[in-house]
Backbone as a ProteinNet text record, in pm:
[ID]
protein_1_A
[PRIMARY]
XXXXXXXXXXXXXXXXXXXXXXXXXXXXXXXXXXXXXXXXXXXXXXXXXXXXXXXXXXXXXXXXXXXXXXXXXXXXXXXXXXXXXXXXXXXXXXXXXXXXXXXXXX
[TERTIARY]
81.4	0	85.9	194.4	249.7	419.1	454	523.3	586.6	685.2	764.7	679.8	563.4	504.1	590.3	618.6	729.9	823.6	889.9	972.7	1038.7	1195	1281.5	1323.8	1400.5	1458.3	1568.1	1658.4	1738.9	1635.7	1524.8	1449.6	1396.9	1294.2	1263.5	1365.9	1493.9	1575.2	1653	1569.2	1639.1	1564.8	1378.4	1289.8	1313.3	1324.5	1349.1	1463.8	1576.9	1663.9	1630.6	1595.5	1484.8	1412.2	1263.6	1216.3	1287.9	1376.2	1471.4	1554.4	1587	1663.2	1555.7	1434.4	1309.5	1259	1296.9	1239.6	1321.5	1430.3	1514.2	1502	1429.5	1420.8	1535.8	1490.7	1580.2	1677.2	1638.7	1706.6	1808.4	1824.9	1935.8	2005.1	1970	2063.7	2114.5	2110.4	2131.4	2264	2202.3	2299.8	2437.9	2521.4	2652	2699.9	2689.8	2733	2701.8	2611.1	2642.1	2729.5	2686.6	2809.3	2971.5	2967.3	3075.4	3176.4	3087.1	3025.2	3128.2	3259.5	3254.4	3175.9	3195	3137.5	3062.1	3206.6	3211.8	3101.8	3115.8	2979.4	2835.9	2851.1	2682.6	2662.9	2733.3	2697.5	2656.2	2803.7	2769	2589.9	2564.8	2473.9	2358.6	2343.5	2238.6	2208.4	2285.5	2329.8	2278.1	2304.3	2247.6	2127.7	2046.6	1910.6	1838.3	1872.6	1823.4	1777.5	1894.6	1919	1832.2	1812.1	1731.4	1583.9	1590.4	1424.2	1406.8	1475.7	1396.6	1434	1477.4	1477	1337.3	1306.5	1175.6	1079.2	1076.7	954.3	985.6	1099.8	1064.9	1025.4	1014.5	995.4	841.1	777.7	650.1	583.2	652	561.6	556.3	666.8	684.7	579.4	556.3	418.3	294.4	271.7	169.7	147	275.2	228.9	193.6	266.5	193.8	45.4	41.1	-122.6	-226.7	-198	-266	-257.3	-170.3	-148.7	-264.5	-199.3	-292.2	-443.2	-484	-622.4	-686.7	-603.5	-625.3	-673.4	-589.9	-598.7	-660.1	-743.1	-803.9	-980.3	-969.8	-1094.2	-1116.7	-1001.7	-1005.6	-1080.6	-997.2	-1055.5	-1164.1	-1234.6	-1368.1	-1486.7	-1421.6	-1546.3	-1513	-1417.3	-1417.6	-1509.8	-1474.3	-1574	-1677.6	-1741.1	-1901.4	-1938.8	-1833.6	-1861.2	-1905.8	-1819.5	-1815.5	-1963.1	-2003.5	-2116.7	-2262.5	-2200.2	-2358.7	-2375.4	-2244.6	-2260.6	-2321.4	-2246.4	-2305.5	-2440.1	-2486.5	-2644.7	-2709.5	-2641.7	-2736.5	-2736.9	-2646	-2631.9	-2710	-2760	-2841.2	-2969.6	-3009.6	-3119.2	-3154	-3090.1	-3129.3	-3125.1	-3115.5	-3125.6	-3261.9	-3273.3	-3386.1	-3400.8	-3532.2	-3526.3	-3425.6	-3380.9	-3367.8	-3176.8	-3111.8	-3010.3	-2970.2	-3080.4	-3026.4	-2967.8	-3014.6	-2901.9	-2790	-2722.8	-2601	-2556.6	-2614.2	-2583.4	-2541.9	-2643	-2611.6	-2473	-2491	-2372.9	-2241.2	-2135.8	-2035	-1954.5
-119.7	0	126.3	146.6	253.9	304.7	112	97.5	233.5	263.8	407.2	548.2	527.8	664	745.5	638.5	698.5	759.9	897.1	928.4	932.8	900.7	887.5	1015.4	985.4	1120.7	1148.1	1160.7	1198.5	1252.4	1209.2	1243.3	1394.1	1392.9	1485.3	1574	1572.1	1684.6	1739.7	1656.4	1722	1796.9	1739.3	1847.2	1967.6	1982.4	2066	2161	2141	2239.5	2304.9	2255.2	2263.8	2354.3	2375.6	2429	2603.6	2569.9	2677.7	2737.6	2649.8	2793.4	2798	2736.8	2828.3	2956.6	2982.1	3057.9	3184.1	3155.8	3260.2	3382.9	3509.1	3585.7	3625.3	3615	3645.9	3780.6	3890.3	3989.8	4008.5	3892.6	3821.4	3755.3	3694.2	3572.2	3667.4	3779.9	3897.4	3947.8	3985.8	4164.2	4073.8	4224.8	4200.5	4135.6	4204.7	4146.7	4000.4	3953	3800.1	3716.4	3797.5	3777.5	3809.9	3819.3	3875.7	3793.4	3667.1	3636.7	3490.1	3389.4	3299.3	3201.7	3095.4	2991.3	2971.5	3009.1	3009.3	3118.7	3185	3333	3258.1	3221.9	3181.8	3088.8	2964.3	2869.7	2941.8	3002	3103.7	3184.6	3236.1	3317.4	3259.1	3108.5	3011.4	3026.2	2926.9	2894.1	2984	3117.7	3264.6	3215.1	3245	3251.8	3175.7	3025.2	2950.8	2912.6	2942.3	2965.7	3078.5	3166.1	3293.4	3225.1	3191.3	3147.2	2992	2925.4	2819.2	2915.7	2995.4	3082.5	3170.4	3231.6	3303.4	3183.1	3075.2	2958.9	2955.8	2873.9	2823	2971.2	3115.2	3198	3207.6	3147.9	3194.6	3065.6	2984.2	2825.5	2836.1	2910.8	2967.2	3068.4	3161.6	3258.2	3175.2	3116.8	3032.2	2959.7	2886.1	2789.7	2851.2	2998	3091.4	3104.5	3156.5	3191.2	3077.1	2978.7	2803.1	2864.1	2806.2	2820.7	2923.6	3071.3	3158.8	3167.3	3142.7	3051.5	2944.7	2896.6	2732.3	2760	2868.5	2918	2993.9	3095.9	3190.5	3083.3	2999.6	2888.2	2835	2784.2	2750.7	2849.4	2924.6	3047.5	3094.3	3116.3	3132.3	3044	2925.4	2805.6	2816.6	2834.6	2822.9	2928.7	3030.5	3156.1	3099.5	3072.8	3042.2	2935.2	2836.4	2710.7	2827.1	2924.4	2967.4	3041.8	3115	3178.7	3127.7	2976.3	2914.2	2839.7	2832.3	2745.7	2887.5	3020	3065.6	3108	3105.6	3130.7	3016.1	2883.4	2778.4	2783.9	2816	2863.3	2971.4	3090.6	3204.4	3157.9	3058.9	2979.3	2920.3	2879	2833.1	2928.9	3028.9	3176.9	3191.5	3170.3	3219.8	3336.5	3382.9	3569.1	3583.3	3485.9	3514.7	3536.2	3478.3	3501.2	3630.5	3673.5	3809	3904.9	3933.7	4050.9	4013.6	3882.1	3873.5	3841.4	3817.4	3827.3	3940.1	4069.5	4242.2	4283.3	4268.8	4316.5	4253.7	4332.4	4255.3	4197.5
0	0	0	72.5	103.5	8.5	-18	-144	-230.4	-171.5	-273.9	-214	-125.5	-110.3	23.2	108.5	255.2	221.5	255.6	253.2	335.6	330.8	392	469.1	542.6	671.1	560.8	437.4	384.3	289.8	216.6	134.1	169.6	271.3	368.4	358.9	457.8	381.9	296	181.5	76.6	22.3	-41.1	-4.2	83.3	204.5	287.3	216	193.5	137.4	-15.9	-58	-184.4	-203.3	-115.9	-70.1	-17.7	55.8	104.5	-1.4	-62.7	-178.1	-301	-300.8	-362.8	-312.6	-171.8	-110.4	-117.8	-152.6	-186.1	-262.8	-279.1	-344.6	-451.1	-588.4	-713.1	-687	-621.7	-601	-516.5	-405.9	-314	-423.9	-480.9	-565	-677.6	-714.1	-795.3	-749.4	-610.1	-628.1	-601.6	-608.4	-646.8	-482.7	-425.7	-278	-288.1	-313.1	-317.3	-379.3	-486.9	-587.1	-528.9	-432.9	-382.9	-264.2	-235.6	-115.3	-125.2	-35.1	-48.2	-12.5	-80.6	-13	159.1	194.7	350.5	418	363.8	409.3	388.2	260.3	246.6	292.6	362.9	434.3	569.7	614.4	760	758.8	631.2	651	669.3	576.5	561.1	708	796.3	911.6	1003.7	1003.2	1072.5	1096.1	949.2	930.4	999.3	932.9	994.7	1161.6	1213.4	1354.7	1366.1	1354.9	1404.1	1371	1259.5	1253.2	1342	1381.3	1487.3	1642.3	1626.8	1774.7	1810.9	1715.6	1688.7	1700.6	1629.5	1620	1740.8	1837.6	2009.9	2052.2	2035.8	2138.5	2105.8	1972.8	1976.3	2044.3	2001.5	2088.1	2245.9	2288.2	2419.8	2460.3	2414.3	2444.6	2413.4	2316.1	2299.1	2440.7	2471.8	2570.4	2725.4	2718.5	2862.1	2843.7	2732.3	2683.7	2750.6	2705.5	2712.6	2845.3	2957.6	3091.4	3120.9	3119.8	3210.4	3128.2	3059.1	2988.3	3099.7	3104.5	3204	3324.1	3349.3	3504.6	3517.5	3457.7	3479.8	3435.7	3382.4	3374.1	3494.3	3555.9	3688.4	3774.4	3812.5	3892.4	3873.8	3744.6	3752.1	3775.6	3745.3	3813	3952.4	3995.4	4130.3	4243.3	4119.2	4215.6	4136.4	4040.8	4028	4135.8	4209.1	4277.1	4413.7	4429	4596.7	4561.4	4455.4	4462.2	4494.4	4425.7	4490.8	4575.4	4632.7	4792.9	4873.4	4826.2	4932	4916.8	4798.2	4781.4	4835.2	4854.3	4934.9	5081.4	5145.2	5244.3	5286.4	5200.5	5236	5225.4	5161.2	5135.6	5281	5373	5461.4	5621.5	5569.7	5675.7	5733.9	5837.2	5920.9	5932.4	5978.6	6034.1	6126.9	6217.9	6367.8	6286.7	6210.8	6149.6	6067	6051.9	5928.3	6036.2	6162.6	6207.7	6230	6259.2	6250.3	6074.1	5988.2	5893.4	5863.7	5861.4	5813.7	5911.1	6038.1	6100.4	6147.8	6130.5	6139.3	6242.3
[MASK]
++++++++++++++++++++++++++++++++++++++++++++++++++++++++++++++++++++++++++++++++++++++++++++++++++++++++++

């Protein structure tokens, strides 16, 4: 079934680099400064990039995952005060007359 359709972890990145110097804007691959550029630079620079962009991806998966959190927690906290609101409305439910002045005063 799957017969030639799996791609391999060497396959994968080769797609992957592929992809990446498609992405390359013609006007980079132009100017003269590149043209200017050894080997050694444009590997270095690849290298830069790259690195800066999985630094940016973990810092946004990182805010994402605070977000989730104080989301979580602020869900919490509000069922919890909806839980305290109606215990204490059941509780006021069972107030006699002879209870409300110590109820009003403190």
């Amino acid at each position: 079934r799957w017969a030639g359709k799996v791609a391999t972890e060497n396959q994968k990145k080769l797609e992957k680099e592929e992809k990446l110097l498609h992405e390359i804007p013609n006007d980079v691959l132009e100017s003269p400064s590149f043209d200017s550029m050894t080997e050694e630079e444009v590997t270095e620079a690849i290298i830069t990039y790259l690195a800066a962009n999985q630094r940016k991806s973990e810092s946004r998966k990182s805010n994402k995952d605070k977000r989730q959190i104080e989301r979580e927690s602020f869900r919490e906290w509000r069922e919890q005060v909806k839980q305290e609101a109606h215990n204490s409305h059941m509780l006021d439910q069972n107030i006699t007359t002879r209870d409300v002045p110590r109820k009003v005063v403190p």
